[in-house]
Coordinates of C-alpha atoms in Angstrom, one line a residue:
Chain Y
M1 CA 40.9 -129.9 -26.7
K2 CA 39.5 -126.5 -27.8
Y3 CA 36.6 -128.1 -29.7
K4 CA 35.0 -130.3 -27.0
T5 CA 32.1 -127.8 -27.2
S6 CA 31.5 -125.2 -29.9
S7 CA 28.8 -123.2 -31.5
K8 CA 27.8 -124.0 -35.1
V9 CA 30.2 -121.5 -36.6
R10 CA 32.3 -124.0 -38.5
N11 CA 32.0 -123.6 -42.3
V12 CA 29.8 -120.4 -42.1
S13 CA 32.7 -118.4 -43.5
R14 CA 35.5 -119.3 -46.0
L15 CA 38.0 -119.7 -43.2
K16 CA 39.9 -123.0 -43.8
G17 CA 39.9 -125.9 -41.5
E18 CA 43.6 -126.4 -42.0
E19 CA 44.2 -122.8 -40.7
I20 CA 41.9 -123.3 -37.7
R21 CA 43.8 -126.4 -36.8
K22 CA 47.1 -124.7 -37.1
V23 CA 46.2 -121.6 -35.0
A24 CA 43.9 -123.2 -32.5
G25 CA 45.8 -126.4 -32.3
Q26 CA 48.6 -124.7 -30.3
P27 CA 48.6 -125.7 -26.7
F28 CA 47.3 -122.9 -24.4
E29 CA 50.0 -120.5 -23.3
W30 CA 50.0 -117.3 -21.2
W31 CA 51.4 -114.4 -23.2
G32 CA 52.7 -112.7 -20.1
P33 CA 53.0 -113.8 -16.5
S34 CA 50.7 -116.6 -15.3
P35 CA 48.1 -115.6 -12.7
K36 CA 50.3 -117.3 -10.1
E37 CA 53.5 -115.5 -11.2
A38 CA 51.6 -112.2 -11.3
R39 CA 50.3 -112.7 -7.7
K40 CA 53.8 -113.6 -6.5
I41 CA 55.3 -110.4 -7.9
T42 CA 52.6 -108.3 -6.3
V43 CA 53.0 -110.1 -2.9
N44 CA 56.7 -109.4 -2.9
K45 CA 56.3 -105.7 -3.4
Q46 CA 56.9 -103.1 -0.8
K47 CA 53.4 -101.6 0.0
A48 CA 54.4 -98.3 1.7
L49 CA 53.0 -94.9 0.6
V50 CA 56.2 -93.6 -1.0
D51 CA 56.9 -90.9 -3.5
K52 CA 56.7 -92.8 -6.8
R53 CA 58.0 -89.9 -9.0
I54 CA 60.9 -90.7 -11.3
S55 CA 62.0 -89.5 -14.7
L56 CA 60.4 -91.2 -17.7
K57 CA 63.8 -92.2 -18.9
D58 CA 64.6 -94.0 -15.6
A59 CA 61.2 -95.6 -15.4
V60 CA 61.5 -97.1 -18.9
K61 CA 65.1 -98.2 -18.2
K62 CA 64.0 -99.9 -15.0
H63 CA 60.8 -101.6 -16.1
I64 CA 60.8 -102.2 -19.9
K65 CA 62.7 -105.4 -20.6
D66 CA 63.0 -107.6 -23.7
G67 CA 60.3 -110.3 -24.0
I68 CA 57.7 -108.6 -21.8
N69 CA 53.9 -108.1 -22.3
I70 CA 53.1 -104.4 -22.4
G71 CA 49.4 -103.5 -21.7
I72 CA 48.6 -100.2 -23.5
G73 CA 46.1 -98.0 -21.8
G74 CA 43.6 -95.5 -23.3
F75 CA 41.3 -96.2 -26.2
V76 CA 42.0 -95.4 -29.9
N77 CA 43.0 -91.7 -29.5
T78 CA 41.8 -91.2 -26.0
R79 CA 44.3 -90.9 -23.1
V80 CA 46.9 -92.9 -25.0
P81 CA 50.3 -93.2 -23.3
V82 CA 52.3 -91.5 -26.1
A83 CA 55.0 -90.0 -23.9
I84 CA 55.9 -93.4 -22.5
V85 CA 55.8 -95.0 -25.9
H86 CA 58.2 -92.3 -27.2
E87 CA 60.7 -93.2 -24.5
I88 CA 60.4 -96.9 -25.1
I89 CA 61.2 -96.3 -28.8
R90 CA 64.2 -94.2 -27.8
Q91 CA 65.5 -96.9 -25.5
G92 CA 64.4 -99.9 -27.6
A93 CA 63.1 -103.3 -26.6
K94 CA 62.8 -106.7 -28.3
D95 CA 60.4 -109.6 -28.6
L96 CA 57.5 -107.5 -27.2
T97 CA 54.0 -108.7 -26.7
L98 CA 51.4 -105.9 -26.9
S99 CA 48.0 -106.2 -25.3
F100 CA 45.2 -103.6 -25.7
Q101 CA 41.6 -103.2 -26.7
S102 CA 41.7 -100.5 -29.4
N103 CA 44.6 -98.3 -30.2
S104 CA 45.8 -96.0 -32.9
I105 CA 49.0 -93.9 -32.6
C106 CA 50.8 -95.9 -29.8
A107 CA 50.5 -99.2 -31.7
E108 CA 51.4 -97.5 -35.0
L109 CA 54.4 -95.7 -33.4
L110 CA 55.8 -99.1 -32.1
A111 CA 55.1 -100.8 -35.4
G112 CA 56.9 -98.1 -37.3
A113 CA 59.9 -98.3 -35.0
M114 CA 60.0 -102.1 -35.7
I115 CA 59.8 -101.6 -39.4
L116 CA 62.6 -98.9 -39.5
Y117 CA 64.8 -100.2 -36.7
P118 CA 64.1 -103.9 -36.3
D119 CA 67.3 -104.6 -34.3
H120 CA 66.4 -101.9 -31.8
L121 CA 62.7 -102.5 -31.3
N122 CA 60.5 -105.4 -32.3
I123 CA 57.1 -106.8 -31.6
K124 CA 56.5 -110.6 -31.5
R125 CA 52.8 -110.7 -31.1
V126 CA 49.7 -108.6 -30.3
E127 CA 46.5 -109.6 -28.4
L128 CA 43.9 -107.0 -29.4
A129 CA 40.4 -106.1 -30.5
W130 CA 41.0 -103.2 -32.9
W131 CA 43.9 -101.2 -34.4
G132 CA 43.1 -98.1 -36.5
Y133 CA 42.5 -94.4 -36.5
E134 CA 38.7 -94.2 -36.7
V135 CA 37.8 -91.1 -38.7
I136 CA 41.4 -90.6 -39.9
G137 CA 41.6 -94.0 -41.6
I138 CA 42.9 -97.5 -41.4
A139 CA 46.3 -98.2 -39.7
P140 CA 48.8 -98.6 -42.6
L141 CA 51.6 -100.1 -40.5
L142 CA 49.3 -102.8 -39.0
R143 CA 48.3 -103.7 -42.6
H144 CA 52.0 -104.0 -43.5
L145 CA 53.0 -106.1 -40.5
A146 CA 50.0 -108.4 -41.0
A147 CA 50.4 -108.9 -44.8
N148 CA 54.1 -109.7 -44.3
V149 CA 53.5 -112.0 -41.3
M150 CA 55.8 -109.9 -39.1
V151 CA 53.6 -110.3 -36.0
Q152 CA 51.3 -112.9 -34.6
L153 CA 47.8 -111.5 -33.9
D154 CA 45.2 -112.9 -31.5
D155 CA 41.8 -111.3 -32.0
Y156 CA 39.0 -110.5 -29.4
T157 CA 36.3 -107.9 -29.1
N158 CA 36.7 -104.7 -27.2
Y159 CA 34.7 -106.2 -24.4
G160 CA 36.7 -109.4 -24.7
M161 CA 40.0 -107.7 -24.1
S162 CA 38.5 -105.5 -21.4
A163 CA 37.1 -108.5 -19.6
R164 CA 40.4 -110.3 -19.9
F165 CA 42.1 -107.4 -18.1
K166 CA 39.3 -107.3 -15.6
A167 CA 39.7 -111.1 -14.9
A168 CA 43.4 -110.5 -14.2
A169 CA 42.5 -107.5 -12.0
M170 CA 40.2 -109.9 -10.1
G171 CA 43.1 -112.4 -9.7
L172 CA 41.3 -115.0 -11.9
E173 CA 42.4 -117.3 -14.7
F174 CA 39.5 -116.6 -17.0
I175 CA 36.1 -115.0 -17.3
P176 CA 32.8 -115.9 -19.0
V177 CA 31.6 -113.5 -21.6
R178 CA 28.5 -113.3 -23.9
D179 CA 30.4 -112.6 -27.1
H180 CA 33.0 -114.2 -29.5
G181 CA 30.7 -117.3 -29.7
G182 CA 29.4 -117.9 -33.3
S183 CA 32.3 -115.8 -34.8
D184 CA 35.5 -117.0 -36.3
M185 CA 37.3 -115.5 -33.2
E186 CA 35.7 -118.5 -31.3
Q187 CA 37.6 -120.8 -33.6
L188 CA 41.0 -119.0 -33.6
N189 CA 41.6 -117.0 -30.4
R190 CA 42.7 -118.5 -27.1
G191 CA 39.2 -118.5 -25.5
I192 CA 37.2 -121.6 -25.3
M193 CA 33.5 -122.6 -25.4
I194 CA 32.2 -124.7 -22.5
K195 CA 28.9 -125.8 -21.2
S196 CA 27.8 -123.8 -18.2
P197 CA 28.1 -126.2 -15.2
F198 CA 24.8 -124.7 -13.9
S199 CA 22.5 -124.5 -17.0
D200 CA 24.3 -126.7 -19.6
K201 CA 24.2 -123.7 -21.9
N202 CA 27.1 -122.8 -24.2
T203 CA 29.3 -120.1 -22.5
Y204 CA 32.5 -118.6 -23.9
L205 CA 35.5 -118.2 -21.6
V206 CA 38.4 -115.8 -22.3
P207 CA 41.7 -116.2 -20.6
A208 CA 42.8 -113.4 -18.2
C209 CA 45.4 -111.0 -19.6
Y210 CA 48.2 -110.1 -17.1
P211 CA 50.6 -107.6 -18.7
D212 CA 54.1 -107.4 -17.2
V213 CA 53.9 -103.6 -17.5
G214 CA 50.9 -101.4 -18.0
L215 CA 51.3 -98.0 -19.6
I216 CA 48.7 -95.6 -18.4
H217 CA 48.1 -91.9 -18.8
V218 CA 45.7 -90.3 -16.2
T219 CA 44.2 -86.9 -15.5
A220 CA 45.8 -86.4 -12.1
A221 CA 47.6 -88.3 -9.4
D222 CA 49.2 -87.6 -6.0
I223 CA 52.9 -88.4 -5.5
Y224 CA 52.1 -91.9 -4.2
G225 CA 50.3 -92.8 -7.5
N226 CA 46.6 -92.5 -6.5
C227 CA 45.1 -91.7 -9.8
R228 CA 42.1 -89.7 -10.9
I229 CA 40.6 -90.1 -14.4
F230 CA 38.1 -87.8 -15.9
G231 CA 36.3 -88.5 -19.1
P232 CA 35.9 -92.1 -20.2
L233 CA 37.9 -94.6 -18.0
C234 CA 38.4 -96.8 -21.1
T235 CA 40.0 -100.0 -19.6
C236 CA 42.7 -98.1 -17.6
P237 CA 41.7 -99.2 -14.1
E238 CA 41.4 -102.8 -15.2
I239 CA 44.8 -102.8 -17.1
A240 CA 46.5 -101.1 -14.1
M241 CA 45.2 -103.7 -11.7
A242 CA 46.0 -106.6 -14.1
A243 CA 49.6 -105.6 -14.8
T244 CA 52.4 -106.6 -12.4
C245 CA 53.9 -103.2 -12.8
N246 CA 52.7 -99.8 -14.0
I247 CA 54.3 -96.7 -15.5
V248 CA 51.9 -93.9 -15.1
T249 CA 52.0 -90.4 -16.6
A250 CA 49.7 -87.7 -15.2
E251 CA 48.7 -84.4 -16.6
Q252 CA 49.2 -82.9 -13.2
I253 CA 50.2 -83.9 -9.7
I254 CA 47.7 -83.1 -7.0
S255 CA 47.8 -83.2 -3.2
N256 CA 47.3 -86.4 -1.1
E257 CA 44.9 -84.2 0.9
S258 CA 42.7 -83.9 -2.1
I259 CA 42.8 -87.6 -2.8
R260 CA 41.8 -88.3 0.8
T261 CA 39.0 -85.7 0.7
Y262 CA 37.4 -87.5 -2.3
P263 CA 38.6 -91.2 -2.1
N264 CA 35.7 -92.2 -4.3
L265 CA 37.4 -90.4 -7.2
T266 CA 40.5 -92.6 -7.1
E267 CA 40.3 -94.9 -10.0
I268 CA 43.8 -96.5 -9.7
P269 CA 45.1 -96.9 -6.1
Y270 CA 48.8 -96.3 -5.2
V271 CA 49.5 -100.0 -4.7
A272 CA 49.3 -100.6 -8.5
V273 CA 51.7 -97.7 -9.5
D274 CA 55.4 -98.3 -9.6
A275 CA 56.6 -95.3 -11.5
L276 CA 54.9 -91.9 -11.8
I277 CA 55.8 -89.0 -14.1
E278 CA 54.1 -85.6 -14.2
Q279 CA 53.8 -85.1 -17.9
P280 CA 51.5 -82.4 -19.3
F281 CA 50.3 -83.3 -22.8
G282 CA 51.4 -86.9 -22.1
A283 CA 48.7 -88.3 -24.4
Y284 CA 49.4 -85.8 -27.2
P285 CA 48.5 -86.0 -30.1
G286 CA 45.7 -88.0 -28.5
V287 CA 42.9 -86.5 -26.3
S288 CA 42.9 -86.0 -22.5
Y289 CA 39.5 -85.0 -21.2
G290 CA 39.6 -81.7 -19.3
H291 CA 42.9 -80.7 -20.8
Y292 CA 43.0 -81.0 -24.6
W293 CA 41.4 -82.5 -27.6
F294 CA 43.2 -84.6 -30.2
D295 CA 45.5 -83.0 -32.8
M296 CA 44.1 -84.4 -36.0
E297 CA 46.7 -82.7 -38.2
H298 CA 49.6 -84.1 -36.3
I299 CA 48.1 -87.6 -36.4
Q300 CA 47.4 -87.2 -40.1
M301 CA 51.0 -86.1 -40.7
F302 CA 52.3 -89.3 -39.1
R303 CA 49.7 -91.5 -40.8
N304 CA 50.5 -90.0 -44.2
A305 CA 54.2 -90.9 -43.8
S306 CA 53.1 -94.4 -42.7
E307 CA 50.7 -94.7 -45.7
E308 CA 53.4 -93.6 -48.1
F309 CA 55.6 -96.3 -46.8
R310 CA 52.9 -98.9 -47.1
R311 CA 52.1 -98.0 -50.7
S312 CA 55.5 -97.4 -52.1
G313 CA 58.0 -98.8 -49.6
N314 CA 59.6 -95.3 -49.3
T315 CA 60.8 -95.0 -45.7
V316 CA 62.1 -91.4 -46.0
P317 CA 59.1 -89.5 -44.6
L318 CA 58.5 -92.1 -41.9
K319 CA 62.2 -92.0 -40.9
K320 CA 62.1 -88.2 -40.8
Y321 CA 59.2 -88.4 -38.4
Y322 CA 61.1 -90.6 -36.0
E323 CA 64.3 -88.7 -36.3
E324 CA 62.7 -85.3 -35.8
H325 CA 60.0 -86.1 -33.2
I326 CA 61.5 -88.9 -31.2
F327 CA 65.3 -89.6 -31.6
S328 CA 66.4 -86.0 -31.7
C329 CA 64.4 -85.3 -28.5
K330 CA 65.9 -86.1 -25.1
T331 CA 62.5 -85.9 -23.4
F332 CA 58.9 -85.7 -24.3
N333 CA 59.0 -82.0 -23.5
D334 CA 61.6 -81.5 -26.2
F335 CA 59.0 -83.0 -28.6
L336 CA 56.3 -80.8 -27.3
D337 CA 58.5 -77.7 -27.7
K338 CA 58.7 -78.5 -31.4
M339 CA 54.9 -78.4 -31.8
P340 CA 53.5 -75.1 -33.0
E341 CA 52.0 -73.1 -30.2
P342 CA 48.8 -72.3 -32.1
A343 CA 48.2 -76.1 -32.5
L344 CA 48.4 -76.7 -28.8
R345 CA 46.2 -73.7 -28.1
K346 CA 43.6 -74.9 -30.5
I347 CA 43.4 -78.4 -29.0
K348 CA 43.1 -76.9 -25.5
K349 CA 40.2 -74.7 -26.7
F350 CA 38.5 -77.7 -28.4
D351 CA 38.4 -79.6 -25.2
G352 CA 35.4 -77.4 -24.3
G353 CA 36.6 -76.7 -20.7
Q354 CA 35.2 -79.9 -19.3
P355 CA 35.0 -79.6 -15.5
I356 CA 37.4 -81.9 -13.6
I357 CA 38.0 -82.1 -9.9
I358 CA 41.7 -81.5 -9.1
G359 CA 41.6 -79.4 -6.0
Chain R
M1 CA 12.7 -83.5 -53.5
P2 CA 16.2 -82.0 -52.9
D3 CA 19.3 -83.9 -54.0
C4 CA 21.1 -85.7 -51.2
T5 CA 24.4 -87.6 -51.1
P6 CA 24.5 -91.4 -50.5
F7 CA 25.8 -90.8 -47.0
E8 CA 22.9 -88.4 -46.2
M9 CA 20.5 -91.0 -47.5
I10 CA 22.1 -93.7 -45.3
S11 CA 22.1 -91.4 -42.2
Y12 CA 18.5 -90.4 -42.8
T13 CA 17.4 -94.0 -43.2
G14 CA 19.4 -94.9 -40.1
S15 CA 17.5 -92.2 -38.2
R16 CA 14.1 -93.5 -39.4
V17 CA 14.9 -97.0 -38.2
L18 CA 15.6 -95.8 -34.6
Q19 CA 12.5 -95.7 -32.3
D20 CA 12.1 -93.1 -29.6
N21 CA 12.8 -93.9 -25.9
K22 CA 15.3 -96.6 -26.7
I23 CA 19.1 -96.9 -26.3
V24 CA 21.4 -97.1 -29.3
F25 CA 25.1 -98.2 -29.0
V26 CA 26.8 -96.1 -31.7
G27 CA 30.1 -96.4 -33.5
T28 CA 32.0 -93.4 -35.1
G29 CA 30.6 -91.8 -38.2
L30 CA 27.2 -92.3 -39.8
P31 CA 25.7 -94.1 -36.7
I32 CA 26.4 -91.0 -34.6
I33 CA 24.9 -88.8 -37.3
A34 CA 21.8 -91.0 -37.7
A35 CA 21.3 -91.0 -33.9
M36 CA 21.7 -87.2 -33.6
H37 CA 19.2 -86.7 -36.4
A38 CA 16.7 -89.0 -34.7
Q39 CA 17.1 -87.1 -31.5
L40 CA 16.5 -83.8 -33.3
T41 CA 13.3 -85.1 -35.0
H42 CA 11.1 -88.1 -34.0
A43 CA 13.2 -89.6 -31.1
P44 CA 14.0 -86.9 -28.5
G45 CA 14.0 -89.7 -25.9
L46 CA 16.7 -91.8 -27.6
G47 CA 19.8 -92.4 -25.5
L48 CA 23.3 -93.1 -26.8
I49 CA 26.0 -95.3 -25.6
F50 CA 29.7 -94.7 -26.6
E51 CA 31.9 -97.6 -26.0
A52 CA 34.8 -95.7 -24.2
G53 CA 32.3 -95.4 -21.4
A54 CA 29.6 -92.7 -21.8
L55 CA 25.8 -93.2 -21.5
S56 CA 23.3 -90.6 -22.7
P57 CA 25.5 -87.6 -23.3
I58 CA 24.2 -84.3 -24.8
L59 CA 26.1 -83.7 -27.9
D60 CA 26.1 -79.9 -27.7
I61 CA 29.8 -79.1 -28.5
G62 CA 29.8 -80.9 -31.8
M63 CA 29.7 -84.3 -33.4
P64 CA 32.2 -86.7 -31.8
L65 CA 34.9 -87.8 -34.2
S66 CA 35.9 -90.7 -32.0
V67 CA 33.9 -92.8 -29.6
G68 CA 36.3 -91.8 -26.8
D69 CA 36.3 -88.2 -27.8
T70 CA 35.5 -85.6 -25.1
R71 CA 32.5 -84.5 -27.2
A72 CA 31.1 -88.0 -26.8
C73 CA 31.1 -87.6 -23.0
R74 CA 29.6 -84.1 -22.9
K75 CA 27.0 -83.9 -20.1
A76 CA 26.6 -87.7 -20.0
C77 CA 24.4 -89.3 -17.3
F78 CA 26.9 -92.0 -16.5
M79 CA 30.6 -92.3 -17.5
K80 CA 32.7 -95.3 -16.7
G81 CA 34.7 -97.5 -19.1
L82 CA 34.4 -100.2 -21.7
C83 CA 33.5 -102.9 -19.1
A84 CA 30.6 -100.9 -17.7
V85 CA 29.0 -100.1 -21.1
F86 CA 29.4 -103.5 -22.6
E87 CA 27.9 -105.0 -19.5
L88 CA 24.9 -102.7 -20.0
T89 CA 24.5 -104.6 -23.3
Q90 CA 24.9 -108.0 -21.8
R91 CA 22.3 -107.1 -19.2
G92 CA 19.7 -105.9 -21.8
H93 CA 20.0 -102.1 -21.6
A94 CA 21.0 -101.5 -25.2
D95 CA 18.2 -101.9 -27.8
Y96 CA 20.2 -101.2 -31.0
A97 CA 23.8 -101.9 -32.1
F98 CA 24.8 -99.7 -35.0
I99 CA 27.8 -101.3 -36.8
G100 CA 29.6 -101.3 -40.2
G101 CA 32.1 -103.6 -41.8
A102 CA 33.8 -104.8 -45.0
Q103 CA 31.6 -107.7 -46.0
I104 CA 28.2 -109.0 -45.1
D105 CA 26.6 -112.4 -45.9
P106 CA 22.9 -113.3 -46.4
Y107 CA 22.5 -114.1 -42.7
G108 CA 23.8 -110.7 -41.5
N109 CA 27.2 -111.9 -40.4
V110 CA 29.8 -109.3 -40.8
N111 CA 33.6 -109.4 -41.6
S112 CA 35.9 -106.6 -40.2
T113 CA 39.0 -108.7 -39.7
F114 CA 40.6 -109.4 -43.1
E115 CA 40.0 -110.1 -46.8
G116 CA 42.0 -112.4 -49.1
D117 CA 44.5 -115.2 -48.4
S118 CA 44.5 -116.4 -44.7
Y119 CA 44.2 -115.2 -41.1
R120 CA 47.9 -115.6 -40.5
K121 CA 48.9 -114.0 -43.8
P122 CA 46.0 -111.7 -44.7
G123 CA 45.8 -110.0 -48.2
T124 CA 44.2 -107.0 -46.5
R125 CA 44.1 -106.8 -42.8
F126 CA 41.3 -104.6 -41.4
P127 CA 41.2 -103.0 -37.9
G128 CA 39.5 -106.0 -36.3
S129 CA 36.3 -106.6 -34.3
G130 CA 36.6 -103.6 -32.0
G131 CA 33.3 -103.1 -30.2
A132 CA 31.2 -104.5 -33.1
G133 CA 31.6 -108.1 -32.1
A134 CA 30.2 -107.5 -28.6
M135 CA 27.5 -105.1 -29.9
A136 CA 26.3 -107.6 -32.5
A137 CA 26.2 -110.3 -29.9
N138 CA 24.4 -108.5 -27.1
C139 CA 22.6 -105.4 -28.1
E140 CA 19.0 -106.5 -28.7
K141 CA 18.9 -105.6 -32.4
T142 CA 21.8 -105.1 -34.8
I143 CA 21.6 -102.4 -37.5
I144 CA 24.4 -102.7 -40.2
I145 CA 25.5 -99.9 -42.5
M146 CA 27.2 -101.1 -45.7
A147 CA 27.9 -99.7 -49.1
L148 CA 25.8 -101.6 -51.7
E149 CA 28.6 -103.3 -53.7
K150 CA 29.0 -106.8 -55.0
R151 CA 32.4 -107.2 -53.2
R152 CA 30.7 -106.5 -49.9
F153 CA 27.4 -108.4 -50.2
V154 CA 29.0 -111.9 -50.5
E155 CA 27.7 -115.5 -50.2
K156 CA 30.5 -116.4 -47.8
L157 CA 32.7 -114.1 -45.7
D158 CA 36.4 -114.4 -45.7
F159 CA 36.2 -114.2 -41.9
L160 CA 33.1 -114.0 -39.6
T161 CA 33.9 -111.3 -37.1
N162 CA 30.6 -110.0 -35.9
V163 CA 27.9 -112.6 -35.4
G164 CA 24.5 -112.4 -37.2
F165 CA 22.3 -115.5 -37.8
G166 CA 25.3 -117.7 -38.5
D167 CA 24.3 -120.5 -40.9
G168 CA 20.6 -119.5 -40.5
S169 CA 19.8 -122.4 -38.2
P170 CA 17.1 -121.4 -35.7
D171 CA 19.3 -122.2 -32.6
F172 CA 22.6 -120.7 -34.0
R173 CA 22.7 -117.7 -31.7
E174 CA 21.7 -119.7 -28.6
K175 CA 24.4 -122.2 -29.3
A176 CA 26.8 -119.3 -29.8
G177 CA 26.0 -118.1 -26.2
V178 CA 25.0 -114.6 -27.3
M179 CA 22.1 -112.7 -25.9
G180 CA 20.6 -110.3 -28.5
S181 CA 18.0 -111.3 -31.1
G182 CA 20.4 -110.5 -34.0
P183 CA 20.4 -108.6 -37.3
Y184 CA 17.5 -106.3 -37.7
R185 CA 18.2 -103.9 -40.6
V186 CA 20.9 -103.5 -43.3
I187 CA 21.1 -99.9 -44.6
T188 CA 22.6 -98.9 -47.9
H189 CA 21.9 -95.7 -49.9
E190 CA 19.8 -97.6 -52.5
A191 CA 18.1 -100.3 -50.4
L192 CA 16.9 -101.1 -46.9
F193 CA 16.9 -104.8 -45.9
G194 CA 15.4 -106.7 -43.1
F195 CA 15.6 -110.5 -42.5
D196 CA 13.1 -113.2 -43.3
E197 CA 11.7 -114.7 -40.1
S198 CA 11.9 -118.3 -41.1
T199 CA 15.0 -118.5 -43.2
K200 CA 16.9 -115.7 -41.5
R201 CA 18.1 -114.5 -44.9
M202 CA 18.3 -110.9 -46.0
L203 CA 15.0 -109.6 -47.3
L204 CA 14.6 -106.4 -49.4
L205 CA 12.1 -104.1 -47.6
E206 CA 12.6 -100.8 -49.5
V207 CA 14.3 -99.5 -52.6
A208 CA 15.3 -96.0 -53.4
P209 CA 13.0 -94.1 -55.7
G210 CA 13.7 -95.0 -59.4
K211 CA 15.4 -98.3 -58.4
T212 CA 14.0 -101.8 -59.0
P213 CA 14.7 -105.0 -57.0
E214 CA 16.5 -106.3 -60.1
Q215 CA 18.9 -103.4 -60.0
I216 CA 19.6 -104.1 -56.3
Q217 CA 20.1 -107.8 -57.0
E218 CA 22.8 -106.9 -59.5
K219 CA 24.9 -105.4 -56.7
V220 CA 24.5 -108.4 -54.4
C221 CA 26.3 -111.8 -54.8
F222 CA 23.6 -113.9 -53.1
K223 CA 20.0 -114.3 -54.0
V224 CA 18.0 -111.4 -52.4
L225 CA 14.5 -112.2 -51.1
V226 CA 12.0 -109.5 -51.8
S227 CA 9.3 -108.5 -49.4
P228 CA 5.7 -108.9 -50.8
G229 CA 5.1 -105.4 -49.2
L230 CA 8.1 -103.8 -50.9
K231 CA 8.2 -100.0 -50.4
K232 CA 10.0 -97.0 -51.7
M233 CA 12.6 -95.5 -49.4
K234 CA 11.6 -92.3 -47.9
E235 CA 13.8 -89.3 -48.8
P236 CA 14.9 -86.6 -46.5
T237 CA 13.1 -83.3 -46.6
K238 CA 14.8 -80.0 -46.9
E239 CA 14.6 -79.6 -43.2
D240 CA 16.1 -83.1 -42.6
L241 CA 19.0 -82.1 -44.9
R242 CA 19.5 -78.9 -43.1
L243 CA 19.8 -80.7 -39.8
L244 CA 22.2 -83.3 -41.3
R245 CA 24.4 -80.6 -43.0
E246 CA 24.2 -77.8 -40.5
V247 CA 23.7 -79.4 -37.1
C248 CA 24.9 -83.0 -37.3
D249 CA 28.0 -82.9 -39.5
P250 CA 28.7 -79.2 -40.5
Q251 CA 32.3 -80.0 -41.4
G252 CA 31.2 -82.8 -43.8
Y253 CA 33.6 -85.3 -42.2
F254 CA 31.3 -88.2 -43.1
L255 CA 28.4 -86.8 -45.2
Q256 CA 30.6 -85.2 -47.9
R257 CA 32.7 -88.3 -48.6
K258 CA 32.3 -90.0 -52.0
I259 CA 31.4 -93.6 -52.5
K260 CA 34.2 -95.3 -54.5

C-alpha cells in the first residue's frame, strides 16, 4: 500500500529492498492514542480553572503508565524536561514509546536507565529526528541501543516530527510536508507519498503524533497552567496541544493577573496542562533562556560515563551517576543541592541576562 | 600566506560562498563560524536562521554552541519555534542550507543516519536527519561541509538521509515533492565542488594551493568531474584568520579540532 506512489528514491542508496519490505510492509499503526481516542480523552476532561500544582512525585505516579507514548519537549539541550525525566527514572516505567524531534540528555538518561535497570525502566520504540549532543558529541547510549537492536526507531526530519505534533495539535490524522520525499526516510518511516488531489504533484504525508503524556519545561506559568516561554519555543506548544495529558515544570510561578494582562504571551493554555510543578533549574544541565545556560561540564561528565560503557561495557561509572544523581535523591532539589554552587552561578551568568516578561 | 588549520580553511571558504543580503539556515559548528565571518566581512546584510526558532539574531554574546542556545536567540528579529522557521524555508525565505553528514555521493545526497549492516541493526548509528533533511529539501541552495576522505565520498550511500539530486535524473527533486533547487557547493579543506548542470554530478571547481585534481580524485571513491575553469582556492588573509580565531571561535571549539 505504501508504494502506490513514490519518488525515484529506490536504489539510489545501498539500502536493501528486503529491509524496506520488512520495515515498511508493516500495517500502519498509531504509536500512541489514535486521533479519535485523543479527542475523547480531552472531551471528557474537567475544564475549570483550577490550581494544577502537585508534587513531581505525585504527577509522575498519576500519569506515567507502562506502555504509553511520552512526548519529550525542548530541543537538544534547550528547555529539556530533565527534572521530570529524573522522577520517571526513579519510579520506573515499561514498554515506553518516546517521541521528540531532537534530544540529548533526556533521551540518553532514559536509555541509560534501560541499560542498567531493564526490569525497572525500558523503551520499546522511538519516533524521532535526531538524538545527540551537538558540540559535545554523538550519543553513546543511542549507538548502543541501535547496534544491539534494543529499540525500534522511526526516523523523520526535525520539521517532520514538529509537523506531526502540529497535526495532532490541530486534531488531524496527518499533514502534508515538503520534505522526506527522495530520501530513504520516505521508504522506511510511517509517512506516505500521495499525488496531490489538486495538482497531481507528489506530496508527502506524515501521520500526526499524539503522545499520551507530554513533558514540558517552561519559563513561567500561573497556577492554572497558562504557560509563558521565552527564547526558542522549540516544538513545545505543539507537543503540549498534541498530548492527551501534560506534566509541566516551570522555572517560576507567576500571577494569573499577569497572564491576563498579556494574554498574547501565553504559549500553552491552561486547558492542556494537567500537572504543574514549580521547579527552578528544571531543565538543568540544559539551558533555560532568561534563567541559565547549559552546564557543559556536567553533560560531559554523564556522557563520558556513557561513552566508557559503550566502548568497554564497564557499567561502574554510569551506575555511579544514576545512584548519586538520581536514585539517592528524593527530589530534583536534592540533586541540585549536590551541584557545586560556582557551576550554577556560572551558568546563570552565561545566560547573558536575557530579558523576559514575568511581572 | 599565514598557516591555517583545515577547519579555518573550510570556514573561510564557507564564508566566501555566502552572498550578501541573503538568508542562511545554519547548523552548529563550522556553518555558524562561516556565517559570522561573512557578516563581519563581505556580507553584513546576511541573515541567519537557527532551527530552534530564531531569525536574524545578532551574535554579540559569543558563538552559539547549540542551535537552541540562548546565544543563538540574542537580539533576534523573530523568535518562534521549529515549525515557524522550517515553514520559512518551505515558503522560500531561506536561500542557503548549511549542512554536514557522514557520507556524500556524486549527486550530493547525504547520509547522517547509519553506516554498516542495516537500518534495523546498524553497525554505527548516527544522530539522524535532524534539521538537515528539511533544509536540504527546502532551502533554495544546499551547501555541504564534509572532510575529504574516501570513506565519506562514496559511490553509494548506506542510507540516503538528506536529499540531493537523487539518481541524477532531471525530475528527481520534483518527483520527491521538495522545493529547493538542490546541492550547490561541497566544501572541504582541500577542494571546493559544485555540480555539473546536465549530469548533476559533483564537479571540482577549486583546489587548495599545491594540490592537483589527481590528488583530490585519490580521496574520492567516485569519478570526479573537473571544471574547465578550475581555480585555486583563495586562502584567508591575516585579518580573516584574526576574525576567525579572535571573534568567531575564540575558544577554538571547532577551529582547533584535528582532522583524523
